[in-house]
């Protein structure tokens, strides 16, 4: 067994490791922004709608502030996304060269959807001041739909890599007779897509709500924090049980369509019935498992609702065609962490539902808000875990059963790739650090404004200033003074 | 069908050269705007003019890549293998540029604004340069299927020249657009400021094009022949006419039409290159027909493109209209109710 592993290691080109690490790093970074690109517009529009419908100035402030955050987040997301499309060529030219025309169309759909999103988001972000309120709102309504369309394209491409179809191979092994519809709607596409979309909404909801949960814990219990918490949290809480069902069906789809990946996710070594479920634990190259919590029969039950369900094991295929023990363990842990967090979030959602059912109000317990504050971060962890599960579980294949990662990798030397990895890592750490710093600074500025002017605002009718239209930039000392409408261009670089 | 997709690719490149190019040009002038005090007004204008449109402008590049790998996978593989380094550097430049621009706006501290601004401006110079060297290397026939990454593919006379031309052309476009933006924002002093710069940039384009004539003689024979005869030459002449018309319009201070003529001159140049390279996607080694992906995919690529144009076109027109009518303005601190914190200098 060891010698096979050594053989494999020798077989793999030296540039494989840095190429893999670089791709993993850039994707892992980008994917943290995706929930906000896909779902933040939807949540912001919900708040915006409430503001316009009920003439609610607090909701309007929230929607505006969220759109200010969205502006920065979307810009960073665009650049990290562009890098990924470069990396398909820079790191995996073998895959794009051979399969580009089979599965590339999904990216085409994504690119157009993304274009539409960029255009609409620009109109939305910069339309606050001059457009008529409802016109402004309605122009943004297609935004979440464009986001769904973009996700459709990306997931179509990824699910094709998991369950490739829509082509046949000629004598040289080149794909011919491409059928685009089959290549887009692959067997795993449906489960993967809905699981992904709901995950994005859930994550954005919990993260945004978490920000206000922290504020609530720090004693800021005004309408602003209450609303900022309740709207996104409700969206996320409603979707949590939905996601649980979707996740379960996605796992079962993997069981049927990618049995070896399922075996890795559940560290099943030998094909058998009555297979136990391991919570965590570690798979060794000889097939033994150490650590972890063993629950007899459960894996068979989960996979096919019966203890007699036969689960394919990793050892059913050659060692070179399946994830290594380490990779299987990684996929397994990622899967288990995702499921564990998902289950915990169900409890949180139930707590919330119970409280609303009994008291028509948010729970009062500090522990609820502590959990809610952590839920956002936990969701980001599950997003990473879900992605690790699907990507590491597919190893060593980049195109399942058709192309190995090592066949797709660039011929550029390992040295250059490590150097690029170093540069990209430094740049990304700086960019993401700066992004976080900017968002936190925005938050501080808003908080100071809210606290500093709270006393003055109490004396004024709420939002004496018109919420829309040109307005002046008040001097900090004159905050709360009746605004003087008029000049709307700041003459200096002060914006 | 393959030829049609190849033209769609040329159009997408032209669109990126014009839309993205204008933004790169704005970044170029940001770089040369001088210190914090002297460059304050030009930078303010650049920020305001670019902000609503730069993300949409940037997405054209993603199309170029998607059309390449879906329509011509072998060409995509060959280009990204041979041109590894300039493309990697361009990718890094794109991140720095976008992040620098996006983060500069909400930042209030002068020192930080300087850093983000410098990052944005320098990468606005480097990114089009490296993308230009890639185009130059392809035109010079230095990319073939199986060419491995080497400096030879892009560090040669033609590549460097096209890289410099790309920078000069973006500077030209940027300055022309900023002229009319300055007019629109009522910053009359900046109109003359950018008018001068547009003229200088045009002169630079002309000089570089003239230098190009001897440089490309031995290096990029096929494409050079295409540009100095037939439809390629016709488009080049039209591009030159549009360029001269832009200069004339600027000279006479009539800024209305200058944006259109400047865009036309750049787009026509890209089109001329498309004609000159026919029937090759990689000159003299890989034709459009040889490189084309599966027929069924190409058909769907056309369908998707057509649907997308119907969906995106009106939105894009609306965006540009709102932007040029001055309807798009960013949120101020008053809108989001923000207050300064100690230590912010702006």
PDB file of C-alpha atoms in Angstrom, chain A residues 22 60-61 64-65 67-68 71-72 74-76 78-105 107-116 118-131 139 177-181 224 410-412 416-417 420 423-424 427-428 430-431 434-435 437-438 441-442 444-450 453 457 463 465 467 469 471-474 476 488-495, chain B residues 40-41 43-44 47-48 50-63 65-67 69-74 76-78 80-81 83-92 94-109 112-113 116 131 147-149 184-185 292-298 300-302 304-306 308-309 311-320 322 325-342 344 346:
ATOM      1  CA  UNK A  22      -3.094  28.045  -5.411  1.00  0.00           C
ATOM      2  CA  UNK A  60     -34.190  52.890   4.936  1.00  0.00           C
ATOM      3  CA  UNK A  61     -30.993  53.626   6.816  1.00  0.00           C
ATOM      4  CA  UNK A  64     -28.613  52.156   2.492  1.00  0.00           C
ATOM      5  CA  UNK A  65     -25.861  51.025   4.788  1.00  0.00           C
ATOM      6  CA  UNK A  67     -25.866  48.721  -0.020  1.00  0.00           C
ATOM      7  CA  UNK A  68     -22.738  50.677   0.922  1.00  0.00           C
ATOM      8  CA  UNK A  71     -20.555  48.108  -3.063  1.00  0.00           C
ATOM      9  CA  UNK A  72     -17.187  47.241  -1.548  1.00  0.00           C
ATOM     10  CA  UNK A  74     -19.086  43.265  -4.888  1.00  0.00           C
ATOM     11  CA  UNK A  75     -15.990  45.037  -6.179  1.00  0.00           C
ATOM     12  CA  UNK A  76     -13.675  42.663  -4.334  1.00  0.00           C
ATOM     13  CA  UNK A  78     -15.456  40.762  -9.112  1.00  0.00           C
ATOM     14  CA  UNK A  79     -11.687  40.877  -9.004  1.00  0.00           C
ATOM     15  CA  UNK A  80     -11.250  37.588  -7.152  1.00  0.00           C
ATOM     16  CA  UNK A  81     -13.726  36.037  -9.592  1.00  0.00           C
ATOM     17  CA  UNK A  82     -11.790  37.328 -12.582  1.00  0.00           C
ATOM     18  CA  UNK A  83      -8.654  35.777 -11.131  1.00  0.00           C
ATOM     19  CA  UNK A  84     -10.401  32.406 -11.055  1.00  0.00           C
ATOM     20  CA  UNK A  85     -11.200  32.563 -14.756  1.00  0.00           C
ATOM     21  CA  UNK A  86      -7.548  33.362 -15.428  1.00  0.00           C
ATOM     22  CA  UNK A  87      -6.533  30.439 -13.281  1.00  0.00           C
ATOM     23  CA  UNK A  88      -8.523  27.968 -15.340  1.00  0.00           C
ATOM     24  CA  UNK A  89      -6.044  28.751 -18.094  1.00  0.00           C
ATOM     25  CA  UNK A  90      -2.969  29.366 -15.979  1.00  0.00           C
ATOM     26  CA  UNK A  91      -3.312  26.241 -13.851  1.00  0.00           C
ATOM     27  CA  UNK A  92      -5.520  23.756 -15.710  1.00  0.00           C
ATOM     28  CA  UNK A  93      -4.977  24.336 -19.435  1.00  0.00           C
ATOM     29  CA  UNK A  94      -5.278  20.579 -20.006  1.00  0.00           C
ATOM     30  CA  UNK A  95      -8.848  20.545 -18.763  1.00  0.00           C
ATOM     31  CA  UNK A  96      -9.915  23.668 -20.647  1.00  0.00           C
ATOM     32  CA  UNK A  97      -8.180  22.588 -23.854  1.00  0.00           C
ATOM     33  CA  UNK A  98      -9.887  19.222 -23.946  1.00  0.00           C
ATOM     34  CA  UNK A  99     -13.243  19.883 -22.279  1.00  0.00           C
ATOM     35  CA  UNK A 100     -13.739  23.622 -22.704  1.00  0.00           C
ATOM     36  CA  UNK A 101     -16.297  23.264 -25.479  1.00  0.00           C
ATOM     37  CA  UNK A 102     -18.189  20.544 -23.586  1.00  0.00           C
ATOM     38  CA  UNK A 103     -18.800  22.275 -20.280  1.00  0.00           C
ATOM     39  CA  UNK A 104     -17.681  25.863 -20.879  1.00  0.00           C
ATOM     40  CA  UNK A 105     -21.117  27.159 -21.801  1.00  0.00           C
ATOM     41  CA  UNK A 107     -19.500  29.877 -17.632  1.00  0.00           C
ATOM     42  CA  UNK A 108     -20.898  31.791 -20.585  1.00  0.00           C
ATOM     43  CA  UNK A 109     -24.300  31.917 -18.905  1.00  0.00           C
ATOM     44  CA  UNK A 110     -22.604  32.930 -15.679  1.00  0.00           C
ATOM     45  CA  UNK A 111     -20.611  35.676 -17.345  1.00  0.00           C
ATOM     46  CA  UNK A 112     -23.688  37.246 -18.901  1.00  0.00           C
ATOM     47  CA  UNK A 113     -25.667  36.966 -15.695  1.00  0.00           C
ATOM     48  CA  UNK A 114     -22.777  38.519 -13.880  1.00  0.00           C
ATOM     49  CA  UNK A 115     -22.649  41.327 -16.399  1.00  0.00           C
ATOM     50  CA  UNK A 116     -26.318  42.018 -15.811  1.00  0.00           C
ATOM     51  CA  UNK A 118     -22.810  44.387 -12.358  1.00  0.00           C
ATOM     52  CA  UNK A 119     -24.938  46.781 -14.396  1.00  0.00           C
ATOM     53  CA  UNK A 120     -27.970  46.548 -12.120  1.00  0.00           C
ATOM     54  CA  UNK A 121     -25.944  46.806  -8.956  1.00  0.00           C
ATOM     55  CA  UNK A 122     -24.265  49.942 -10.276  1.00  0.00           C
ATOM     56  CA  UNK A 123     -27.655  51.495 -10.971  1.00  0.00           C
ATOM     57  CA  UNK A 124     -28.897  50.452  -7.541  1.00  0.00           C
ATOM     58  CA  UNK A 125     -25.887  51.651  -5.592  1.00  0.00           C
ATOM     59  CA  UNK A 126     -25.652  54.968  -7.360  1.00  0.00           C
ATOM     60  CA  UNK A 127     -29.361  55.536  -7.803  1.00  0.00           C
ATOM     61  CA  UNK A 128     -30.226  56.293  -4.191  1.00  0.00           C
ATOM     62  CA  UNK A 129     -30.006  60.030  -4.506  1.00  0.00           C
ATOM     63  CA  UNK A 130     -31.531  60.964  -7.821  1.00  0.00           C
ATOM     64  CA  UNK A 131     -33.946  58.253  -8.910  1.00  0.00           C
ATOM     65  CA  UNK A 139     -34.797  48.658 -11.129  1.00  0.00           C
ATOM     66  CA  UNK A 177     -20.907  14.604 -30.355  1.00  0.00           C
ATOM     67  CA  UNK A 178     -21.321  17.237 -27.684  1.00  0.00           C
ATOM     68  CA  UNK A 179     -24.872  17.709 -26.441  1.00  0.00           C
ATOM     69  CA  UNK A 180     -24.988  20.935 -24.505  1.00  0.00           C
ATOM     70  CA  UNK A 181     -28.302  20.359 -22.772  1.00  0.00           C
ATOM     71  CA  UNK A 224     -32.397  49.870  14.410  1.00  0.00           C
ATOM     72  CA  UNK A 410      -0.052  23.333 -16.547  1.00  0.00           C
ATOM     73  CA  UNK A 411       3.453  22.508 -17.690  1.00  0.00           C
ATOM     74  CA  UNK A 412       4.787  25.664 -16.059  1.00  0.00           C
ATOM     75  CA  UNK A 416       7.042  29.690 -10.881  1.00  0.00           C
ATOM     76  CA  UNK A 417       3.806  28.372  -9.411  1.00  0.00           C
ATOM     77  CA  UNK A 420       2.843  33.001  -7.917  1.00  0.00           C
ATOM     78  CA  UNK A 423       2.441  36.652  -4.419  1.00  0.00           C
ATOM     79  CA  UNK A 424      -1.253  35.852  -4.631  1.00  0.00           C
ATOM     80  CA  UNK A 427      -1.995  40.172  -2.198  1.00  0.00           C
ATOM     81  CA  UNK A 428      -5.130  38.382  -1.002  1.00  0.00           C
ATOM     82  CA  UNK A 430      -3.696  42.432   2.100  1.00  0.00           C
ATOM     83  CA  UNK A 431      -6.866  42.849   0.056  1.00  0.00           C
ATOM     84  CA  UNK A 434      -8.121  45.942   3.930  1.00  0.00           C
ATOM     85  CA  UNK A 435     -11.665  44.969   2.971  1.00  0.00           C
ATOM     86  CA  UNK A 437     -10.799  47.044   7.914  1.00  0.00           C
ATOM     87  CA  UNK A 438     -12.849  49.250   5.601  1.00  0.00           C
ATOM     88  CA  UNK A 441     -14.428  51.385   9.867  1.00  0.00           C
ATOM     89  CA  UNK A 442     -17.734  52.039   8.120  1.00  0.00           C
ATOM     90  CA  UNK A 444     -17.665  52.450  13.548  1.00  0.00           C
ATOM     91  CA  UNK A 445     -18.544  55.627  11.721  1.00  0.00           C
ATOM     92  CA  UNK A 446     -22.187  54.642  11.609  1.00  0.00           C
ATOM     93  CA  UNK A 447     -22.245  53.721  15.255  1.00  0.00           C
ATOM     94  CA  UNK A 448     -20.664  56.997  16.289  1.00  0.00           C
ATOM     95  CA  UNK A 449     -23.196  58.872  14.203  1.00  0.00           C
ATOM     96  CA  UNK A 450     -26.082  56.934  15.732  1.00  0.00           C
ATOM     97  CA  UNK A 453     -26.941  62.220  17.302  1.00  0.00           C
ATOM     98  CA  UNK A 457     -32.712  63.097  16.905  1.00  0.00           C
ATOM     99  CA  UNK A 463     -36.175  61.750   9.496  1.00  0.00           C
ATOM    100  CA  UNK A 465     -34.659  65.227   6.230  1.00  0.00           C
ATOM    101  CA  UNK A 467     -34.900  60.313   2.646  1.00  0.00           C
ATOM    102  CA  UNK A 469     -33.083  63.415  -3.333  1.00  0.00           C
ATOM    103  CA  UNK A 471     -28.973  66.737   0.233  1.00  0.00           C
ATOM    104  CA  UNK A 472     -26.155  68.551   1.829  1.00  0.00           C
ATOM    105  CA  UNK A 473     -23.242  67.063   3.637  1.00  0.00           C
ATOM    106  CA  UNK A 474     -23.695  68.194   7.227  1.00  0.00           C
ATOM    107  CA  UNK A 476     -20.078  66.926  12.105  1.00  0.00           C
ATOM    108  CA  UNK A 488     -25.043  68.275  -3.944  1.00  0.00           C
ATOM    109  CA  UNK A 489     -21.542  68.166  -5.344  1.00  0.00           C
ATOM    110  CA  UNK A 490     -18.808  68.053  -2.822  1.00  0.00           C
ATOM    111  CA  UNK A 491     -16.141  70.182  -4.361  1.00  0.00           C
ATOM    112  CA  UNK A 492     -13.137  68.353  -2.999  1.00  0.00           C
ATOM    113  CA  UNK A 493     -11.987  64.776  -2.932  1.00  0.00           C
ATOM    114  CA  UNK A 494     -13.919  64.248   0.227  1.00  0.00           C
ATOM    115  CA  UNK A 495     -16.094  61.454  -1.012  1.00  0.00           C
TER     116      UNK A 495
ATOM    117  CA  UNK B  40      -6.852  66.218  -5.742  1.00  0.00           C
ATOM    118  CA  UNK B  41      -9.213  67.561  -8.375  1.00  0.00           C
ATOM    119  CA  UNK B  43      -8.526  62.311  -8.864  1.00  0.00           C
ATOM    120  CA  UNK B  44     -11.897  63.453  -7.632  1.00  0.00           C
ATOM    121  CA  UNK B  47     -13.285  58.642  -9.004  1.00  0.00           C
ATOM    122  CA  UNK B  48     -16.680  60.064  -9.818  1.00  0.00           C
ATOM    123  CA  UNK B  50     -15.417  55.756 -13.178  1.00  0.00           C
ATOM    124  CA  UNK B  51     -17.275  54.561 -10.128  1.00  0.00           C
ATOM    125  CA  UNK B  52     -20.679  53.594 -11.556  1.00  0.00           C
ATOM    126  CA  UNK B  53     -19.399  51.905 -14.690  1.00  0.00           C
ATOM    127  CA  UNK B  54     -16.053  50.276 -13.976  1.00  0.00           C
ATOM    128  CA  UNK B  55     -17.436  46.971 -12.735  1.00  0.00           C
ATOM    129  CA  UNK B  56     -19.556  46.489 -15.822  1.00  0.00           C
ATOM    130  CA  UNK B  57     -16.618  47.501 -17.988  1.00  0.00           C
ATOM    131  CA  UNK B  58     -14.451  44.905 -16.314  1.00  0.00           C
ATOM    132  CA  UNK B  59     -16.780  42.012 -17.070  1.00  0.00           C
ATOM    133  CA  UNK B  60     -15.983  42.151 -20.796  1.00  0.00           C
ATOM    134  CA  UNK B  61     -12.692  40.479 -20.021  1.00  0.00           C
ATOM    135  CA  UNK B  62     -14.501  37.509 -18.512  1.00  0.00           C
ATOM    136  CA  UNK B  63     -16.444  37.138 -21.766  1.00  0.00           C
ATOM    137  CA  UNK B  65     -11.964  34.308 -21.671  1.00  0.00           C
ATOM    138  CA  UNK B  66     -15.226  32.350 -21.714  1.00  0.00           C
ATOM    139  CA  UNK B  67     -15.624  32.673 -25.494  1.00  0.00           C
ATOM    140  CA  UNK B  69     -12.301  28.411 -23.867  1.00  0.00           C
ATOM    141  CA  UNK B  70     -15.800  27.477 -25.001  1.00  0.00           C
ATOM    142  CA  UNK B  71     -15.367  28.382 -28.652  1.00  0.00           C
ATOM    143  CA  UNK B  72     -11.674  27.668 -29.200  1.00  0.00           C
ATOM    144  CA  UNK B  73     -10.433  25.425 -26.386  1.00  0.00           C
ATOM    145  CA  UNK B  74      -7.159  24.468 -28.097  1.00  0.00           C
ATOM    146  CA  UNK B  76      -7.116  28.929 -25.067  1.00  0.00           C
ATOM    147  CA  UNK B  77      -4.873  26.141 -23.849  1.00  0.00           C
ATOM    148  CA  UNK B  78      -2.028  27.219 -26.138  1.00  0.00           C
ATOM    149  CA  UNK B  80      -2.389  30.271 -21.454  1.00  0.00           C
ATOM    150  CA  UNK B  81       0.486  27.805 -21.622  1.00  0.00           C
ATOM    151  CA  UNK B  83       1.902  33.334 -22.179  1.00  0.00           C
ATOM    152  CA  UNK B  84       1.897  32.143 -18.602  1.00  0.00           C
ATOM    153  CA  UNK B  85       3.900  34.915 -17.016  1.00  0.00           C
ATOM    154  CA  UNK B  86       2.319  38.016 -18.596  1.00  0.00           C
ATOM    155  CA  UNK B  87      -1.141  36.599 -18.010  1.00  0.00           C
ATOM    156  CA  UNK B  88      -0.319  35.757 -14.401  1.00  0.00           C
ATOM    157  CA  UNK B  89       1.013  39.282 -13.897  1.00  0.00           C
ATOM    158  CA  UNK B  90      -2.056  40.756 -15.561  1.00  0.00           C
ATOM    159  CA  UNK B  91      -4.259  38.730 -13.214  1.00  0.00           C
ATOM    160  CA  UNK B  92      -2.380  40.009 -10.172  1.00  0.00           C
ATOM    161  CA  UNK B  94      -6.402  43.122 -11.992  1.00  0.00           C
ATOM    162  CA  UNK B  95      -6.814  42.201  -8.329  1.00  0.00           C
ATOM    163  CA  UNK B  96      -4.669  45.061  -7.115  1.00  0.00           C
ATOM    164  CA  UNK B  97      -6.380  47.508  -9.398  1.00  0.00           C
ATOM    165  CA  UNK B  98      -9.925  46.582  -8.490  1.00  0.00           C
ATOM    166  CA  UNK B  99      -9.172  46.349  -4.809  1.00  0.00           C
ATOM    167  CA  UNK B 100      -7.242  49.617  -4.827  1.00  0.00           C
ATOM    168  CA  UNK B 101     -10.066  51.456  -6.506  1.00  0.00           C
ATOM    169  CA  UNK B 102     -12.831  49.910  -4.442  1.00  0.00           C
ATOM    170  CA  UNK B 103     -11.075  50.402  -1.136  1.00  0.00           C
ATOM    171  CA  UNK B 104      -9.874  53.937  -1.772  1.00  0.00           C
ATOM    172  CA  UNK B 105     -13.389  55.306  -1.904  1.00  0.00           C
ATOM    173  CA  UNK B 106     -14.668  54.426   1.546  1.00  0.00           C
ATOM    174  CA  UNK B 107     -11.288  55.116   3.157  1.00  0.00           C
ATOM    175  CA  UNK B 108     -10.895  58.409   4.954  1.00  0.00           C
ATOM    176  CA  UNK B 109      -7.331  58.424   6.169  1.00  0.00           C
ATOM    177  CA  UNK B 112      -4.312  54.849   3.364  1.00  0.00           C
ATOM    178  CA  UNK B 113      -5.949  56.595   0.449  1.00  0.00           C
ATOM    179  CA  UNK B 116      -4.798  52.311  -2.322  1.00  0.00           C
ATOM    180  CA  UNK B 131      -2.443  42.090 -21.878  1.00  0.00           C
ATOM    181  CA  UNK B 147       4.579  26.112 -26.971  1.00  0.00           C
ATOM    182  CA  UNK B 148       5.708  26.066 -23.374  1.00  0.00           C
ATOM    183  CA  UNK B 149       5.947  29.169 -21.251  1.00  0.00           C
ATOM    184  CA  UNK B 184     -20.598  67.337 -17.219  1.00  0.00           C
ATOM    185  CA  UNK B 185     -19.498  67.797 -13.613  1.00  0.00           C
ATOM    186  CA  UNK B 292     -13.154  25.560 -33.193  1.00  0.00           C
ATOM    187  CA  UNK B 293     -14.923  23.602 -30.463  1.00  0.00           C
ATOM    188  CA  UNK B 294     -17.890  21.290 -30.963  1.00  0.00           C
ATOM    189  CA  UNK B 295     -20.488  22.577 -33.448  1.00  0.00           C
ATOM    190  CA  UNK B 296     -23.365  22.024 -31.052  1.00  0.00           C
ATOM    191  CA  UNK B 297     -21.620  24.117 -28.398  1.00  0.00           C
ATOM    192  CA  UNK B 298     -20.925  26.930 -30.842  1.00  0.00           C
ATOM    193  CA  UNK B 300     -25.567  27.275 -28.176  1.00  0.00           C
ATOM    194  CA  UNK B 301     -22.936  29.903 -27.578  1.00  0.00           C
ATOM    195  CA  UNK B 302     -24.619  32.003 -30.265  1.00  0.00           C
ATOM    196  CA  UNK B 304     -26.860  32.283 -25.219  1.00  0.00           C
ATOM    197  CA  UNK B 305     -25.132  35.366 -26.570  1.00  0.00           C
ATOM    198  CA  UNK B 306     -28.260  36.479 -28.411  1.00  0.00           C
ATOM    199  CA  UNK B 308     -27.945  37.795 -23.224  1.00  0.00           C
ATOM    200  CA  UNK B 309     -27.760  40.759 -25.565  1.00  0.00           C
ATOM    201  CA  UNK B 311     -31.361  40.998 -21.531  1.00  0.00           C
ATOM    202  CA  UNK B 312     -28.180  42.900 -20.857  1.00  0.00           C
ATOM    203  CA  UNK B 313     -28.306  45.400 -23.711  1.00  0.00           C
ATOM    204  CA  UNK B 314     -31.166  47.533 -22.380  1.00  0.00           C
ATOM    205  CA  UNK B 315     -29.719  47.455 -18.860  1.00  0.00           C
ATOM    206  CA  UNK B 316     -26.335  48.563 -20.143  1.00  0.00           C
ATOM    207  CA  UNK B 317     -27.861  51.344 -22.202  1.00  0.00           C
ATOM    208  CA  UNK B 318     -29.808  52.460 -19.151  1.00  0.00           C
ATOM    209  CA  UNK B 319     -26.651  52.462 -17.043  1.00  0.00           C
ATOM    210  CA  UNK B 320     -24.659  54.530 -19.508  1.00  0.00           C
ATOM    211  CA  UNK B 322     -28.101  57.422 -16.332  1.00  0.00           C
ATOM    212  CA  UNK B 325     -27.115  62.262 -17.470  1.00  0.00           C
ATOM    213  CA  UNK B 326     -25.579  62.570 -14.025  1.00  0.00           C
ATOM    214  CA  UNK B 327     -28.390  60.579 -12.401  1.00  0.00           C
ATOM    215  CA  UNK B 328     -25.967  58.256 -10.673  1.00  0.00           C
ATOM    216  CA  UNK B 329     -24.339  59.565  -7.583  1.00  0.00           C
ATOM    217  CA  UNK B 330     -22.761  57.705  -4.773  1.00  0.00           C
ATOM    218  CA  UNK B 331     -24.173  57.726  -1.287  1.00  0.00           C
ATOM    219  CA  UNK B 332     -22.715  60.352   0.968  1.00  0.00           C
ATOM    220  CA  UNK B 333     -22.152  60.155   4.679  1.00  0.00           C
ATOM    221  CA  UNK B 334     -25.412  62.015   5.134  1.00  0.00           C
ATOM    222  CA  UNK B 335     -27.316  59.269   3.321  1.00  0.00           C
ATOM    223  CA  UNK B 336     -26.006  56.482   5.454  1.00  0.00           C
ATOM    224  CA  UNK B 337     -25.721  58.748   8.482  1.00  0.00           C
ATOM    225  CA  UNK B 338     -22.042  58.280   9.200  1.00  0.00           C
ATOM    226  CA  UNK B 339     -19.796  60.404  11.356  1.00  0.00           C
ATOM    227  CA  UNK B 340     -16.082  60.977  11.267  1.00  0.00           C
ATOM    228  CA  UNK B 341     -13.904  59.171  13.725  1.00  0.00           C
ATOM    229  CA  UNK B 342     -10.807  60.675  15.335  1.00  0.00           C
ATOM    230  CA  UNK B 344      -9.618  60.591   9.752  1.00  0.00           C
ATOM    231  CA  UNK B 346     -10.726  63.671   5.109  1.00  0.00           C
TER     232      UNK B 346
END
